[in-house]
Short mmCIF file of C-alpha atoms in Angstrom, two decimals:
data_model
loop_
_atom_site.label_atom_id
_atom_site.label_comp_id
_atom_site.label_asym_id
_atom_site.label_seq_id
_atom_site.Cartn_x
_atom_site.Cartn_y
_atom_site.Cartn_z
CA MET A 446 -23.56 4.22 20.85
CA ARG A 447 -20.98 1.05 21.64
CA SER A 448 -23.97 -1.54 19.76
CA VAL A 449 -23.78 -1.71 16.40
CA ARG A 450 -27.48 -2.57 16.48
CA ALA A 451 -28.06 0.94 17.97
CA ARG A 452 -25.41 2.78 15.32
CA ALA A 453 -27.25 0.72 12.66
CA ALA A 454 -30.70 1.72 13.65
CA LEU A 455 -29.81 5.24 13.66
CA GLY A 456 -28.42 5.02 10.66
CA ALA A 457 -31.10 3.68 9.14
CA THR A 458 -33.44 6.54 10.66
CA LEU A 459 -31.46 9.43 10.13
CA VAL A 460 -30.64 8.63 6.02
CA VAL A 461 -34.20 7.74 6.02
CA ALA A 462 -35.67 11.15 7.17
CA VAL A 463 -33.29 12.85 5.11
CA ALA A 464 -34.60 10.85 2.45
CA LEU A 465 -38.18 11.43 3.27
CA ILE A 466 -37.95 15.20 4.82
CA ALA A 467 -36.23 15.55 -0.02
CA ALA A 468 -39.49 13.52 -0.67
CA GLY A 469 -41.92 15.69 1.23
CA ALA A 470 -40.36 19.39 0.06
CA ALA A 471 -40.30 18.45 -2.82
CA VAL A 472 -44.02 16.93 -3.52
CA LEU A 473 -45.13 20.35 -1.15
CA LEU A 474 -43.34 22.43 -4.09
CA ALA A 475 -45.22 20.22 -6.91
CA LEU A 476 -48.02 20.07 -5.28
CA ARG A 477 -47.95 24.07 -3.71
CA SER A 478 -46.57 25.40 -8.02
CA ASN A 479 -49.34 23.17 -9.05
CA LEU A 480 -51.72 24.94 -7.35
CA ILE A 481 -50.45 28.04 -8.32
CA ASP A 482 -50.91 27.50 -11.62
CA ARG A 483 -54.74 26.38 -11.60
CA THR A 484 -55.37 29.65 -9.70
CA ASP A 485 -53.39 32.01 -11.88
CA LEU A 486 -55.27 30.18 -15.23
CA GLN A 487 -58.85 30.63 -13.12
CA ALA A 488 -57.84 34.77 -12.69
CA GLU A 489 -56.11 35.33 -15.99
CA VAL A 490 -59.69 33.74 -17.85
CA VAL A 491 -61.62 37.27 -15.54
CA ALA A 492 -59.29 39.92 -16.72
CA ARG A 493 -59.38 39.00 -19.80
CA GLU A 494 -63.32 38.78 -19.76
CA VAL A 495 -63.52 42.04 -18.23
CA ALA A 496 -60.19 42.72 -21.15
CA SER A 497 -62.71 41.61 -23.54
CA GLN A 498 -65.64 44.08 -22.02
CA ILE A 499 -62.96 47.19 -22.65
CA ALA A 500 -61.80 46.83 -26.25
CA LEU A 501 -65.18 46.50 -27.99
CA ASP A 502 -66.42 50.08 -26.59
CA THR A 503 -68.00 49.36 -23.41
CA PRO A 504 -67.27 51.79 -20.63
CA PRO A 505 -65.90 51.58 -17.66
CA ASP A 506 -68.76 52.64 -15.41
CA ARG A 507 -70.33 50.07 -17.46
CA LEU A 508 -68.15 46.55 -17.34
CA GLU A 509 -70.04 43.63 -15.99
CA LEU A 510 -67.83 42.95 -13.42
CA PRO A 511 -68.02 40.07 -11.27
CA ASP A 512 -70.15 40.17 -8.26
CA ASP A 513 -68.64 37.45 -5.99
CA GLU A 514 -65.78 37.68 -3.33
CA GLU A 515 -63.68 35.58 -4.97
CA ARG A 516 -62.87 37.22 -7.99
CA PRO A 517 -61.93 40.81 -6.79
CA VAL A 518 -61.20 43.36 -10.07
CA GLN A 519 -59.54 46.15 -9.99
CA VAL A 520 -58.93 48.55 -13.28
CA VAL A 521 -56.34 50.57 -14.06
CA GLU A 522 -55.68 53.51 -16.76
CA GLU A 523 -52.48 54.39 -17.97
CA GLY A 524 -51.12 56.62 -14.66
CA GLY A 525 -52.54 54.24 -11.82
CA ARG A 526 -56.04 55.79 -11.92
CA VAL A 527 -58.43 53.30 -10.31
CA ALA A 528 -60.54 53.30 -13.24
CA ALA A 529 -63.66 50.74 -12.46
CA VAL A 530 -63.50 48.17 -9.25
CA SER A 531 -65.90 45.13 -8.75
CA GLU A 532 -69.00 45.27 -6.05
CA GLY A 533 -67.15 44.75 -2.10
CA LEU A 534 -64.16 45.32 -3.39
CA ASP A 535 -62.69 47.60 -0.20
CA ALA A 536 -58.40 47.79 -0.32
CA VAL A 537 -56.14 45.04 -2.38
CA SER A 538 -52.23 45.38 -2.06
CA GLY A 539 -50.17 43.89 -5.13
CA THR A 540 -51.16 45.64 -8.07
CA SER A 541 -49.54 49.05 -9.26
CA SER A 542 -52.43 51.39 -7.41
CA THR A 543 -53.93 50.51 -3.89
CA GLY A 544 -56.93 53.12 -4.58
CA VAL A 545 -60.02 51.05 -4.95
CA ALA A 546 -62.56 54.70 -5.75
CA PRO A 547 -63.24 55.09 -9.58
CA GLN A 548 -61.81 58.24 -10.12
CA PRO A 549 -63.11 60.81 -12.90
CA SER A 550 -62.27 60.37 -16.22
CA ALA A 551 -61.03 62.80 -18.69
CA PRO A 552 -63.86 64.00 -20.68
CA ALA A 553 -64.68 63.20 -24.00
CA SER A 554 -63.39 64.40 -27.28
CA PRO A 555 -66.67 66.39 -28.39
CA GLY A 556 -69.20 64.75 -29.85
CA GLY A 557 -67.96 61.64 -28.65
CA ASP A 558 -71.14 60.35 -26.84
CA ASP A 559 -72.88 60.01 -29.20
CA ASP A 560 -74.17 56.15 -29.27
CA ASP A 561 -75.03 56.25 -32.54
CA ASP A 562 -71.32 57.21 -33.98
CA ASP A 563 -70.58 54.88 -31.95
CA ASP A 564 -72.93 51.63 -33.84
CA ASP A 565 -71.59 53.37 -36.30
CA ASP A 566 -67.74 53.01 -35.32
CA PRO A 567 -65.73 49.84 -36.88
CA ALA A 568 -63.43 51.29 -34.55
CA ARG A 569 -62.91 48.10 -32.10
CA GLY A 570 -59.38 48.04 -28.83
CA GLU A 571 -57.15 45.36 -28.88
CA VAL A 572 -56.12 42.66 -25.78
CA ALA A 573 -52.31 42.48 -25.33
CA ASN A 574 -51.40 39.28 -26.97
CA GLY A 575 -48.74 39.37 -25.05
CA ALA A 576 -48.84 36.57 -21.68
CA PRO A 577 -50.05 38.16 -18.26
CA ARG A 578 -48.24 39.14 -15.67
CA PHE A 579 -48.98 36.94 -12.23
CA THR A 580 -48.08 39.24 -8.58
CA SER A 581 -48.93 37.95 -4.91
CA GLY A 582 -51.17 40.63 -2.75
CA THR A 583 -53.96 40.35 -0.91
CA ALA A 584 -57.93 41.81 -0.96
CA THR A 585 -60.31 43.10 1.40
CA VAL A 586 -64.10 42.14 0.19
CA ASP A 587 -67.27 43.40 2.59
CA GLY A 588 -64.27 42.91 5.15
CA ASP A 589 -63.16 39.74 5.35
CA ALA A 590 -59.12 40.28 3.97
CA ALA A 591 -57.34 37.23 2.64
CA ASP A 592 -54.46 36.11 0.00
CA TYR A 593 -54.89 36.21 -4.01
CA ARG A 594 -53.14 35.84 -7.30
CA PHE A 595 -53.82 38.59 -9.09
CA ALA A 596 -53.29 38.39 -13.56
CA ALA A 597 -52.90 41.99 -15.56
CA VAL A 598 -54.09 41.93 -18.48
CA GLU A 599 -53.34 45.39 -20.75
CA VAL A 600 -55.75 46.96 -23.36
CA THR A 601 -56.38 49.46 -25.24
CA SER A 602 -59.58 51.27 -26.13
CA GLY A 603 -61.34 50.96 -29.74
CA ARG A 604 -62.54 54.57 -30.42
CA GLU A 605 -61.22 56.36 -27.05
CA GLN A 606 -57.39 54.30 -27.29
CA ARG A 607 -56.87 53.99 -24.44
CA THR A 608 -54.78 51.13 -22.18
CA TYR A 609 -56.26 49.89 -19.31
CA THR A 610 -54.63 47.50 -16.97
CA VAL A 611 -56.81 44.55 -15.59
CA TYR A 612 -56.17 43.50 -12.45
CA ALA A 613 -58.50 40.23 -11.08
CA GLY A 614 -57.58 38.41 -7.89
CA ALA A 615 -58.20 34.27 -7.48
CA PRO A 616 -58.13 33.37 -3.10
CA LEU A 617 -54.66 31.04 -2.27
CA ALA A 618 -57.35 29.73 0.22
CA THR A 619 -57.35 26.16 -1.66
CA GLU A 620 -54.18 26.66 -2.34
CA GLN A 621 -52.46 27.42 1.88
CA GLU A 622 -55.16 24.52 2.80
CA ALA A 623 -53.69 21.51 0.24
CA VAL A 624 -50.80 22.51 1.02
CA GLY A 625 -51.05 22.63 4.90
CA THR A 626 -53.28 19.81 4.81
CA VAL A 627 -50.74 17.94 3.07
CA ARG A 628 -47.54 19.07 5.12
CA ASP A 629 -49.02 18.53 8.48
CA ALA A 630 -49.74 14.45 6.82
CA LEU A 631 -46.00 14.33 6.16
CA LEU A 632 -45.87 16.15 9.69
CA ALA A 633 -47.38 13.98 11.25
CA GLY A 634 -46.53 10.94 9.99
CA LEU A 635 -42.82 11.04 9.48
CA PRO A 636 -41.95 10.37 13.20
CA LEU A 637 -44.19 6.75 13.19
CA LEU A 638 -42.31 6.27 9.99
CA LEU A 639 -39.37 6.47 11.46
CA ALA A 640 -39.83 4.87 14.93
CA VAL A 641 -41.10 2.05 12.96
CA VAL A 642 -37.72 2.12 10.44
CA GLY A 643 -35.55 1.95 13.72
CA SER A 644 -37.54 -0.61 15.23
CA VAL A 645 -37.52 -2.49 12.42
CA THR A 646 -33.51 -1.77 11.91
CA TRP A 647 -32.89 -2.76 15.35
CA LEU A 648 -34.88 -6.50 14.79
CA VAL A 649 -33.35 -7.65 11.90
CA THR A 650 -29.91 -6.07 13.08
CA ARG A 651 -30.06 -8.57 16.57
CA ARG A 652 -31.58 -11.01 13.88
CA ALA A 653 -28.63 -10.32 12.13
CA LEU A 654 -25.21 -10.47 14.31
CA ARG A 655 -27.32 -13.27 16.86
CA PRO A 656 -24.43 -15.78 15.74
CA VAL A 657 -22.34 -13.09 15.88
CA GLU A 658 -22.34 -13.13 19.85
CA ASP A 659 -23.30 -16.91 19.94
CA ILE A 660 -19.60 -16.78 18.10
CA ARG A 661 -18.20 -14.25 20.57
CA SER A 662 -19.18 -16.27 23.92
CA GLU A 663 -18.21 -19.70 22.82
CA MET A 664 -14.85 -18.28 21.88
CA ALA A 665 -15.10 -17.12 25.30
CA ALA A 666 -15.44 -20.10 26.57
CA ILE A 667 -13.04 -21.75 24.53
CA THR A 668 -10.00 -19.23 26.38
CA ALA A 669 -11.51 -19.64 29.59
CA SER A 670 -11.03 -23.01 29.49
CA GLU A 671 -8.39 -23.30 27.04
CA ASP A 672 -9.61 -25.88 25.72
CA LEU A 673 -9.25 -25.37 22.12
CA SER A 674 -11.17 -28.64 20.74
CA ARG A 675 -14.05 -26.73 21.14
CA ARG A 676 -16.17 -25.10 17.78
CA VAL A 677 -18.10 -22.15 17.56
CA PRO A 678 -21.31 -23.31 16.48
CA GLU A 679 -21.29 -22.97 12.28
CA PRO A 680 -25.24 -20.44 11.01
CA GLY A 681 -26.73 -22.82 8.50
CA SER A 682 -27.06 -19.57 5.96
CA ARG A 683 -24.01 -18.82 3.60
CA ASP A 684 -23.46 -15.35 4.80
CA GLU A 685 -20.10 -13.63 6.08
CA VAL A 686 -21.53 -14.88 9.66
CA ALA A 687 -20.99 -18.01 8.55
CA ARG A 688 -18.14 -17.50 6.67
CA LEU A 689 -16.89 -15.74 9.51
CA ALA A 690 -17.58 -19.07 12.64
CA ARG A 691 -16.13 -21.26 9.53
CA THR A 692 -13.21 -18.38 9.55
CA THR A 693 -12.63 -19.07 13.62
CA ASN A 694 -13.59 -22.68 13.62
CA GLU A 695 -10.58 -23.23 10.51
CA THR A 696 -8.59 -20.91 13.40
CA LEU A 697 -8.42 -22.93 16.41
CA ALA A 698 -7.99 -25.98 14.36
CA ALA A 699 -5.01 -24.53 12.82
CA LEU A 700 -4.43 -23.46 16.68
CA GLU A 701 -5.10 -26.45 18.47
CA ALA A 702 -2.71 -28.32 16.56
CA SER A 703 -0.13 -26.28 17.05
CA VAL A 704 -0.27 -26.28 19.98
CA GLU A 705 -0.57 -29.61 20.10
CA ARG A 706 2.31 -30.21 17.75
CA GLN A 707 4.12 -28.04 20.25
CA ARG A 708 3.58 -29.98 23.42
CA ARG A 709 4.84 -33.34 21.63
CA PHE A 710 7.99 -31.38 20.37
CA VAL A 711 8.89 -30.54 24.04
CA ALA A 712 7.75 -33.69 25.47
CA ASP A 713 10.13 -35.51 22.73
CA ALA A 714 12.65 -32.57 23.34
CA SER A 715 12.74 -33.52 26.87
CA HIS A 716 12.51 -37.40 26.12
CA GLU A 717 15.72 -36.38 23.67
CA LEU A 718 17.48 -33.87 25.84
CA ARG A 719 17.16 -36.05 28.67
CA SER A 720 18.98 -39.46 27.32
CA PRO A 721 22.76 -38.26 26.67
CA ILE A 722 22.64 -35.62 29.19
CA ALA A 723 22.25 -39.03 31.58
CA SER A 724 24.35 -40.97 30.02
CA LEU A 725 26.70 -38.20 30.29
CA ARG A 726 26.27 -37.44 33.52
CA THR A 727 26.61 -41.27 34.24
CA GLN A 728 30.29 -41.24 33.17
CA LEU A 729 32.12 -37.29 35.04
CA GLU A 730 30.29 -38.99 37.88
CA VAL A 731 32.26 -42.25 37.41
CA GLY A 732 35.35 -40.71 35.69
CA ALA A 733 34.97 -38.81 39.05
CA ALA A 734 35.60 -41.51 41.74
CA HIS A 735 37.48 -44.33 38.76
CA PRO A 736 39.44 -41.85 36.67
CA GLU A 737 40.88 -45.06 35.30
CA LEU A 738 36.79 -46.19 34.57
CA LEU A 739 36.17 -42.50 32.34
CA ASP A 740 35.15 -42.99 28.30
CA VAL A 741 36.47 -40.37 26.88
CA PRO A 742 35.37 -40.94 23.82
CA GLY A 743 31.54 -41.76 24.52
CA ALA A 744 31.49 -38.89 27.21
CA VAL A 745 32.76 -36.78 23.82
CA GLU A 746 29.85 -38.71 21.53
CA ASP A 747 27.08 -37.62 23.52
CA THR A 748 28.38 -34.04 24.14
CA VAL A 749 29.27 -33.23 20.66
CA ARG A 750 24.84 -35.35 20.18
CA LEU A 751 24.07 -32.64 22.35
CA GLN A 752 25.51 -29.63 20.76
CA GLN A 753 23.87 -30.81 16.89
CA LEU A 754 20.71 -30.65 18.91
CA ALA A 755 20.72 -27.61 20.70
CA ALA A 756 21.40 -25.98 17.15
CA ASP A 757 18.03 -28.62 15.34
CA LEU A 758 16.21 -27.35 18.17
CA LEU A 759 17.63 -23.62 17.26
CA LEU A 760 17.02 -23.80 14.25
CA LEU A 761 13.35 -25.09 14.61
CA ALA A 762 13.06 -22.47 16.83
CA ARG A 763 13.17 -20.14 14.69
CA LEU A 764 11.25 -21.13 11.63
CA ASP A 765 9.00 -21.67 13.73
CA ALA A 766 9.26 -17.90 14.76
CA GLY A 767 9.12 -16.56 11.13
CA GLU A 768 12.25 -16.48 10.15
CA ARG A 769 12.20 -15.21 6.27
CA PRO A 770 14.89 -17.25 4.48
CA GLY A 771 18.02 -14.60 2.32
CA GLU A 772 18.35 -13.16 -1.22
CA THR A 773 21.54 -14.90 -1.83
CA ARG A 774 22.09 -15.63 -5.53
CA LEU A 775 23.75 -19.49 -4.52
CA ASP A 776 25.51 -22.04 -7.60
CA ALA A 777 23.34 -24.88 -7.14
CA ALA A 778 26.30 -27.03 -8.74
CA ARG A 779 29.00 -25.59 -6.59
CA LEU A 780 27.05 -25.82 -3.70
CA LEU A 781 25.94 -29.17 -4.03
CA ARG A 782 30.08 -29.79 -5.18
CA GLU A 783 31.67 -27.87 -1.54
CA GLU A 784 28.57 -29.96 0.28
CA VAL A 785 30.12 -33.42 -0.86
CA ALA A 786 34.07 -32.30 -0.82
CA GLN A 787 33.26 -31.98 3.27
CA ARG A 788 32.92 -35.77 3.37
CA ALA A 789 35.61 -37.34 1.45
CA GLY A 790 36.78 -40.23 3.35
CA ASP A 791 33.14 -41.17 4.76
CA ARG A 792 32.22 -45.63 4.98
CA VAL A 793 29.50 -44.77 1.36
CA SER A 794 31.08 -42.29 -1.48
CA VAL A 795 28.96 -39.91 -3.17
CA SER A 796 29.07 -39.85 -6.82
CA VAL A 797 28.31 -36.40 -7.80
CA SER A 798 26.85 -35.14 -11.22
CA ALA A 799 25.31 -30.60 -11.56
CA GLU A 800 24.45 -28.73 -14.34
CA GLU A 801 25.77 -25.96 -15.29
CA GLY A 802 24.88 -22.56 -14.43
CA LEU A 803 21.78 -22.52 -12.52
CA ASP A 804 21.68 -20.56 -9.24
CA VAL A 805 18.81 -19.94 -6.38
CA ALA A 806 18.09 -17.70 -4.46
CA GLY A 807 18.44 -17.70 -0.08
CA SER A 808 19.87 -18.50 2.21
CA ARG A 809 23.43 -20.84 1.46
CA GLY A 810 23.58 -22.02 5.61
CA GLN A 811 20.00 -22.95 5.62
CA LEU A 812 20.63 -24.63 2.53
CA VAL A 813 23.84 -26.32 2.99
CA ARG A 814 22.30 -28.05 6.52
CA VAL A 815 18.99 -28.79 3.85
CA LEU A 816 22.03 -30.33 2.10
CA GLY A 817 23.96 -31.99 4.23
CA ASN A 818 20.92 -34.09 6.39
CA LEU A 819 19.77 -35.29 3.68
CA LEU A 820 23.70 -36.54 2.67
CA ASP A 821 23.95 -38.09 6.45
CA ASN A 822 20.36 -39.73 5.87
CA ALA A 823 21.71 -41.24 2.46
CA GLN A 824 24.74 -42.43 3.65
CA ARG A 825 23.03 -44.23 7.15
CA HIS A 826 21.10 -46.33 5.08
CA ALA A 827 22.82 -46.84 1.81
CA ALA A 828 24.60 -50.23 1.02
CA ALA A 829 27.77 -49.09 -0.41
CA SER A 830 26.73 -45.70 -2.75
CA VAL A 831 24.89 -43.14 -2.72
CA THR A 832 24.36 -40.45 -5.40
CA ALA A 833 23.62 -36.73 -5.63
CA SER A 834 23.05 -34.74 -8.33
CA VAL A 835 21.44 -31.02 -9.64
CA ARG A 836 19.82 -30.10 -12.71
CA GLY A 837 17.09 -28.17 -14.29
CA GLU A 838 12.88 -28.71 -14.56
CA ARG A 839 10.86 -26.48 -16.13
CA GLY A 840 12.48 -23.19 -14.81
CA ARG A 841 12.82 -24.94 -11.64
CA VAL A 842 16.43 -26.65 -9.61
CA VAL A 843 16.56 -29.34 -7.86
CA PHE A 844 18.85 -31.41 -5.84
CA ALA A 845 18.31 -35.72 -5.71
CA VAL A 846 19.38 -37.42 -3.01
CA GLY A 847 19.60 -41.46 -3.93
CA ASP A 848 20.91 -44.46 -2.10
CA ASP A 849 21.08 -47.71 -3.02
CA GLY A 850 19.31 -49.21 0.74
CA ALA A 851 16.67 -50.02 1.88
CA GLY A 852 14.89 -47.17 0.50
CA VAL A 853 10.81 -45.63 2.33
CA PRO A 854 7.82 -47.83 3.01
CA GLU A 855 5.27 -45.46 0.97
CA ASP A 856 2.70 -45.80 3.66
CA GLN A 857 5.73 -44.15 5.74
CA ARG A 858 7.23 -40.93 2.51
CA GLU A 859 4.61 -38.47 4.68
CA ARG A 860 5.56 -39.82 8.59
CA ILE A 861 9.28 -39.21 8.67
CA PHE A 862 8.83 -35.53 8.26
CA GLU A 863 7.36 -35.48 10.38
CA ARG A 864 9.85 -34.13 13.79
CA PHE A 865 11.39 -36.58 16.38
CA VAL A 866 9.70 -38.81 13.53
CA ARG A 867 12.52 -42.13 12.98
CA LEU A 868 11.62 -46.16 11.71
CA ASP A 869 12.34 -48.94 13.33
CA ASP A 870 15.87 -49.43 12.23
CA ALA A 871 16.49 -45.73 13.10
CA ARG A 872 15.51 -45.86 16.83
CA SER A 873 19.48 -47.47 18.09
CA ARG A 874 21.49 -43.77 18.96
CA ASP A 875 24.35 -44.60 17.10
CA GLU A 876 22.41 -45.12 13.65
CA GLY A 877 19.70 -42.40 14.50
CA GLY A 878 19.17 -39.51 15.51
CA ALA A 879 16.92 -37.58 16.70
CA GLY A 880 14.10 -37.66 14.17
CA LEU A 881 15.21 -33.37 12.91
CA GLY A 882 16.96 -33.63 10.40
CA LEU A 883 13.74 -34.41 7.83
CA ALA A 884 12.14 -31.71 9.01
CA ILE A 885 14.12 -29.57 9.52
CA ALA A 886 15.00 -30.00 5.40
CA ARG A 887 11.19 -29.33 4.75
CA ASP A 888 10.45 -26.78 6.62
CA VAL A 889 13.56 -25.14 5.09
CA ALA A 890 12.46 -25.88 1.88
CA GLN A 891 9.16 -25.19 2.54
CA ARG A 892 10.67 -21.13 3.70
CA HIS A 893 12.15 -20.95 0.09
CA GLY A 894 9.14 -21.72 -1.91
CA GLY A 895 9.92 -25.60 -2.59
CA THR A 896 9.39 -29.14 -2.01
CA LEU A 897 10.79 -31.48 -0.36
CA THR A 898 9.85 -35.49 -1.43
CA VAL A 899 10.71 -38.60 -1.04
CA SER A 900 10.49 -41.14 -3.82
CA ARG A 901 11.76 -44.78 -5.05
CA SER A 902 15.63 -44.41 -6.52
CA PRO A 903 16.68 -46.26 -9.07
CA ALA A 904 19.37 -48.70 -7.50
CA GLY A 905 16.27 -49.36 -4.90
CA GLY A 906 16.38 -47.34 -1.83
CA ALA A 907 14.79 -43.60 -1.08
CA LEU A 908 15.61 -40.43 -3.46
CA PHE A 909 14.80 -37.53 -2.30
CA GLU A 910 14.64 -35.03 -4.29
CA LEU A 911 14.52 -31.15 -2.99
CA SER A 912 13.19 -28.72 -5.70
CA LEU A 913 13.84 -24.87 -5.08
CA PRO A 914 12.76 -21.60 -7.67
CA ARG A 915 14.94 -21.27 -10.31
CA ALA A 916 17.06 -17.77 -9.23
CA ALA A 917 15.60 -14.98 -12.16
CA GLU A 918 18.70 -13.58 -14.54
CA PRO A 919 20.21 -10.11 -12.92
CA SER A 920 19.59 -7.85 -15.13
#
């Protein structure tokens, strides 16, 4: 039962089996009820015919009773005395009296046997108008016992005012035979139908799950080969399996891009680390051999560069690991002024314009790092001036840093946010960093639910705009 096909086939078979058993039982009950109703009607007709004779003062020994074995009749007086039975009726059960032999009746009243008086007496008996009683029992006619339905009709004779109960039976053989035939047919057809349902469900499920098996086998092959450029087959249908295949391929594409980015990251990080380490080692070796030739400022500069690069790599690792920013409420104008104040005396001064009363929520350290990277980049490329501002705009807070340098070519405005990417004029160690500052800035902006874009500034250089959600007002 570990197979989905087996579970689906078993489940469908069980559901159909329960439904068919319930439907079959309902059919049998309805058929039996209808046949019994018809049998009751037949018995009632015979009982009322005999009761009508008694109502017309026909003596019990002169009643015209059915002589066929399928219509046994028993007439019972008050007190349970049997007054008349049909011919051949040997034994009966299910009536008020099990005896079948007629017993002597009470003597008639004087003059009551005069035929002329019978003709002149207008009195007539009465058949009960109420619904007859129906019972089930058995009767033995000419030595053959069978099941019957009995209809009991009460009647009062006209002259003697005696009450009789007429029991007339109708055989249940037809009902039993019909119900048995239908039951046997249902029992015979049920296993065959369940086998068909189970087989069809198995085949349909197997066909439906075949693409899933193809996806699984291809994923196993991709895992074994470690070739993330391969893709699973996508069926032409528009069902859940096709959507699963498309989602799997999208996941593989994202995984391939992530692995490729990680490989480039490792390669670029190794390259960036190799240069300052090699330079620092060379300077230290020369200083050890010739102390008078030791370039202490150069060694310090290489050490600082290594320190900054290690900090950038550590921050990128935390961002890639999904580190969530804090929820500290920060004053945007104050944040910008504090970062600019630390740059007093730099080669290019920064002019600040800030709108008050704007707050953002997030990590102070990460947002300060973003503003620092943007200001460093602007001061590195500016000719004479750098501007920094903060403003509110439709529920967001926008930090803008612009310069009057050469700007960023339009076709390079997305590329500069990639890791370890530096434009040609920033490839030297003195002017350009490792190419991680803008990449870190955009990653931090996205982690804070914001965006970072670059365009042309009014002064002709680059204009970087950091847009962050405005913090909600405290309750």
